[in-house]
Amino acid sequence: MRGQQNPDEIVKYREVCWKCHRPVASCYCKYTAPVDSGVKFVFLMHPKEARKQKTGTGRLASLCLPESEIIVGIDFTRNERINQLLNDPLYYPVLLYPAQDAWTADKEGFRETIGNRKLLAFIVDSTWFCSKKMIRYSMNINSLPKFSFTGQYRSIFTFKHEPAEYCVSTIETCYYLIKELQKSGIADKDADPEPLMNVFKEMIKYQLQKENDRIDGKIASTHIYDYKYNKKKDIPDFS
């Protein structure tokens, strides 16, 4: 029968890893490793992302980034934890957002502006539509200096449609940000950011394999739209 599983497999599948929130049978934690770049990351996660994406790329990134935080909400104006961070003289806070006047890692004066403070990067983890709404509502976040990339990047998240070519996933954002900050001497040059991409690639391969398994009838269909996705995907080896 299509998608039939024995009871032992079902019990094992429902055991959840407390770190990555994945079923133990498909836990991603073994692919993670600490990336201590000297930058503090705070992920502002939309409630829809928190509910539906149990292993979204923001959660995956946080597994690799020591001292990173995930804060769920829409309007963060009165969020106690965020305002505590914004008022902490240890940090220089920025919002990752492609504004016209955004700082970049190699922009003249950026390193001097940070001074002896630690860079605090707020990253909105949501769809592009919801992200703009969150930033508009959150006056404390909206008023922060904006930060963007120097280079242009294409996402390897090929099975998910982004609103524009320049849009990359949350975990890729962290990866490229660290790489650019290392070149400018702001992030720790000895930190290896590759674990971010390693766990991301494993997630991509896993999801593509599961799509193919559904098409082959090895596992049950998950929603009524599965009939639209009947062409098997090539699984990249990322070598």
JSON list of N, CA and C in Angstrom, two decimals, residues 1-5 13 210-230:
[
{"chain": "A", "resi": 1, "resn": "MET", "atom": "N", "xyz": [0.85, -1.20, 0.00]},
{"chain": "A", "resi": 1, "resn": "MET", "atom": "CA", "xyz": [0.00, 0.00, 0.00]},
{"chain": "A", "resi": 1, "resn": "MET", "atom": "C", "xyz": [0.89, 1.25, 0.00]},
{"chain": "A", "resi": 2, "resn": "ARG", "atom": "N", "xyz": [0.48, 2.28, -0.74]},
{"chain": "A", "resi": 2, "resn": "ARG", "atom": "CA", "xyz": [1.26, 3.51, -0.85]},
{"chain": "A", "resi": 2, "resn": "ARG", "atom": "C", "xyz": [1.48, 4.16, 0.51]},
{"chain": "A", "resi": 3, "resn": "GLY", "atom": "N", "xyz": [2.74, 4.39, 0.84]},
{"chain": "A", "resi": 3, "resn": "GLY", "atom": "CA", "xyz": [3.07, 5.12, 2.07]},
{"chain": "A", "resi": 3, "resn": "GLY", "atom": "C", "xyz": [2.92, 4.31, 3.34]},
{"chain": "A", "resi": 4, "resn": "GLN", "atom": "N", "xyz": [2.70, 2.99, 3.26]},
{"chain": "A", "resi": 4, "resn": "GLN", "atom": "CA", "xyz": [2.49, 2.21, 4.46]},
{"chain": "A", "resi": 4, "resn": "GLN", "atom": "C", "xyz": [3.78, 2.03, 5.24]},
{"chain": "A", "resi": 5, "resn": "GLN", "atom": "N", "xyz": [3.75, 2.18, 6.57]},
{"chain": "A", "resi": 5, "resn": "GLN", "atom": "CA", "xyz": [4.91, 2.02, 7.43]},
{"chain": "A", "resi": 5, "resn": "GLN", "atom": "C", "xyz": [4.54, 1.11, 8.59]},
{"chain": "A", "resi": 13, "resn": "TYR", "atom": "N", "xyz": [10.11, 7.66, 14.00]},
{"chain": "A", "resi": 13, "resn": "TYR", "atom": "CA", "xyz": [9.98, 8.90, 13.25]},
{"chain": "A", "resi": 13, "resn": "TYR", "atom": "C", "xyz": [9.50, 10.05, 14.12]},
{"chain": "A", "resi": 210, "resn": "LYS", "atom": "N", "xyz": [13.20, 13.18, -0.49]},
{"chain": "A", "resi": 210, "resn": "LYS", "atom": "CA", "xyz": [11.85, 12.91, 0.00]},
{"chain": "A", "resi": 210, "resn": "LYS", "atom": "C", "xyz": [10.81, 13.20, -1.07]},
{"chain": "A", "resi": 211, "resn": "GLU", "atom": "N", "xyz": [11.04, 14.24, -1.87]},
{"chain": "A", "resi": 211, "resn": "GLU", "atom": "CA", "xyz": [10.12, 14.52, -2.98]},
{"chain": "A", "resi": 211, "resn": "GLU", "atom": "C", "xyz": [10.12, 13.35, -3.96]},
{"chain": "A", "resi": 212, "resn": "ASN", "atom": "N", "xyz": [11.30, 12.84, -4.27]},
{"chain": "A", "resi": 212, "resn": "ASN", "atom": "CA", "xyz": [11.39, 11.72, -5.19]},
{"chain": "A", "resi": 212, "resn": "ASN", "atom": "C", "xyz": [10.75, 10.46, -4.61]},
{"chain": "A", "resi": 213, "resn": "ASP", "atom": "N", "xyz": [10.91, 10.27, -3.31]},
{"chain": "A", "resi": 213, "resn": "ASP", "atom": "CA", "xyz": [10.30, 9.11, -2.66]},
{"chain": "A", "resi": 213, "resn": "ASP", "atom": "C", "xyz": [8.78, 9.18, -2.72]},
{"chain": "A", "resi": 214, "resn": "ARG", "atom": "N", "xyz": [8.22, 10.37, -2.61]},
{"chain": "A", "resi": 214, "resn": "ARG", "atom": "CA", "xyz": [6.77, 10.52, -2.72]},
{"chain": "A", "resi": 214, "resn": "ARG", "atom": "C", "xyz": [6.29, 10.17, -4.13]},
{"chain": "A", "resi": 215, "resn": "ILE", "atom": "N", "xyz": [7.05, 10.64, -5.11]},
{"chain": "A", "resi": 215, "resn": "ILE", "atom": "CA", "xyz": [6.70, 10.35, -6.50]},
{"chain": "A", "resi": 215, "resn": "ILE", "atom": "C", "xyz": [6.75, 8.84, -6.77]},
{"chain": "A", "resi": 216, "resn": "ASP", "atom": "N", "xyz": [7.74, 8.17, -6.17]},
{"chain": "A", "resi": 216, "resn": "ASP", "atom": "CA", "xyz": [7.89, 6.72, -6.35]},
{"chain": "A", "resi": 216, "resn": "ASP", "atom": "C", "xyz": [6.92, 5.91, -5.50]},
{"chain": "A", "resi": 217, "resn": "GLY", "atom": "N", "xyz": [6.16, 6.58, -4.63]},
{"chain": "A", "resi": 217, "resn": "GLY", "atom": "CA", "xyz": [5.22, 5.88, -3.79]},
{"chain": "A", "resi": 217, "resn": "GLY", "atom": "C", "xyz": [5.84, 5.22, -2.58]},
{"chain": "A", "resi": 218, "resn": "LYS", "atom": "N", "xyz": [7.06, 5.59, -2.24]},
{"chain": "A", "resi": 218, "resn": "LYS", "atom": "CA", "xyz": [7.73, 4.98, -1.08]},
{"chain": "A", "resi": 218, "resn": "LYS", "atom": "C", "xyz": [7.23, 5.56, 0.24]},
{"chain": "A", "resi": 219, "resn": "ILE", "atom": "N", "xyz": [6.75, 6.80, 0.19]},
{"chain": "A", "resi": 219, "resn": "ILE", "atom": "CA", "xyz": [6.16, 7.41, 1.38]},
{"chain": "A", "resi": 219, "resn": "ILE", "atom": "C", "xyz": [4.86, 8.08, 0.97]},
{"chain": "A", "resi": 220, "resn": "ALA", "atom": "N", "xyz": [4.00, 8.35, 1.94]},
{"chain": "A", "resi": 220, "resn": "ALA", "atom": "CA", "xyz": [2.68, 8.90, 1.64]},
{"chain": "A", "resi": 220, "resn": "ALA", "atom": "C", "xyz": [2.77, 10.35, 1.18]},
{"chain": "A", "resi": 221, "resn": "SER", "atom": "N", "xyz": [1.82, 10.75, 0.35]},
{"chain": "A", "resi": 221, "resn": "SER", "atom": "CA", "xyz": [1.71, 12.15, -0.05]},
{"chain": "A", "resi": 221, "resn": "SER", "atom": "C", "xyz": [1.37, 12.99, 1.17]},
{"chain": "A", "resi": 222, "resn": "THR", "atom": "N", "xyz": [1.84, 14.23, 1.19]},
{"chain": "A", "resi": 222, "resn": "THR", "atom": "CA", "xyz": [1.69, 15.07, 2.37]},
{"chain": "A", "resi": 222, "resn": "THR", "atom": "C", "xyz": [0.59, 16.11, 2.24]},
{"chain": "A", "resi": 223, "resn": "HIS", "atom": "N", "xyz": [0.20, 16.46, 1.01]},
{"chain": "A", "resi": 223, "resn": "HIS", "atom": "CA", "xyz": [-0.86, 17.45, 0.85]},
{"chain": "A", "resi": 223, "resn": "HIS", "atom": "C", "xyz": [-1.54, 17.25, -0.50]},
{"chain": "A", "resi": 224, "resn": "ILE", "atom": "N", "xyz": [-2.64, 17.94, -0.69]},
{"chain": "A", "resi": 224, "resn": "ILE", "atom": "CA", "xyz": [-3.47, 17.71, -1.86]},
{"chain": "A", "resi": 224, "resn": "ILE", "atom": "C", "xyz": [-2.82, 18.21, -3.14]},
{"chain": "A", "resi": 225, "resn": "TYR", "atom": "N", "xyz": [-1.74, 18.98, -3.02]},
{"chain": "A", "resi": 225, "resn": "TYR", "atom": "CA", "xyz": [-1.11, 19.52, -4.21]},
{"chain": "A", "resi": 225, "resn": "TYR", "atom": "C", "xyz": [0.00, 18.64, -4.76]},
{"chain": "A", "resi": 226, "resn": "ASP", "atom": "N", "xyz": [0.23, 17.48, -4.15]},
{"chain": "A", "resi": 226, "resn": "ASP", "atom": "CA", "xyz": [1.32, 16.62, -4.58]},
{"chain": "A", "resi": 226, "resn": "ASP", "atom": "C", "xyz": [1.21, 16.21, -6.04]},
{"chain": "A", "resi": 227, "resn": "TYR", "atom": "N", "xyz": [-0.03, 16.21, -6.57]},
{"chain": "A", "resi": 227, "resn": "TYR", "atom": "CA", "xyz": [-0.19, 15.77, -7.95]},
{"chain": "A", "resi": 227, "resn": "TYR", "atom": "C", "xyz": [0.51, 16.72, -8.93]},
{"chain": "A", "resi": 228, "resn": "LYS", "atom": "N", "xyz": [0.76, 17.95, -8.50]},
{"chain": "A", "resi": 228, "resn": "LYS", "atom": "CA", "xyz": [1.46, 18.91, -9.35]},
{"chain": "A", "resi": 228, "resn": "LYS", "atom": "C", "xyz": [2.96, 18.62, -9.43]},
{"chain": "A", "resi": 229, "resn": "TYR", "atom": "N", "xyz": [3.46, 17.89, -8.45]},
{"chain": "A", "resi": 229, "resn": "TYR", "atom": "CA", "xyz": [4.89, 17.66, -8.36]},
{"chain": "A", "resi": 229, "resn": "TYR", "atom": "C", "xyz": [5.18, 16.19, -8.66]},
{"chain": "A", "resi": 230, "resn": "ASN", "atom": "N", "xyz": [5.13, 15.85, -9.94]},
{"chain": "A", "resi": 230, "resn": "ASN", "atom": "CA", "xyz": [5.28, 14.45, -10.34]},
{"chain": "A", "resi": 230, "resn": "ASN", "atom": "C", "xyz": [6.52, 14.19, -11.18]}
]
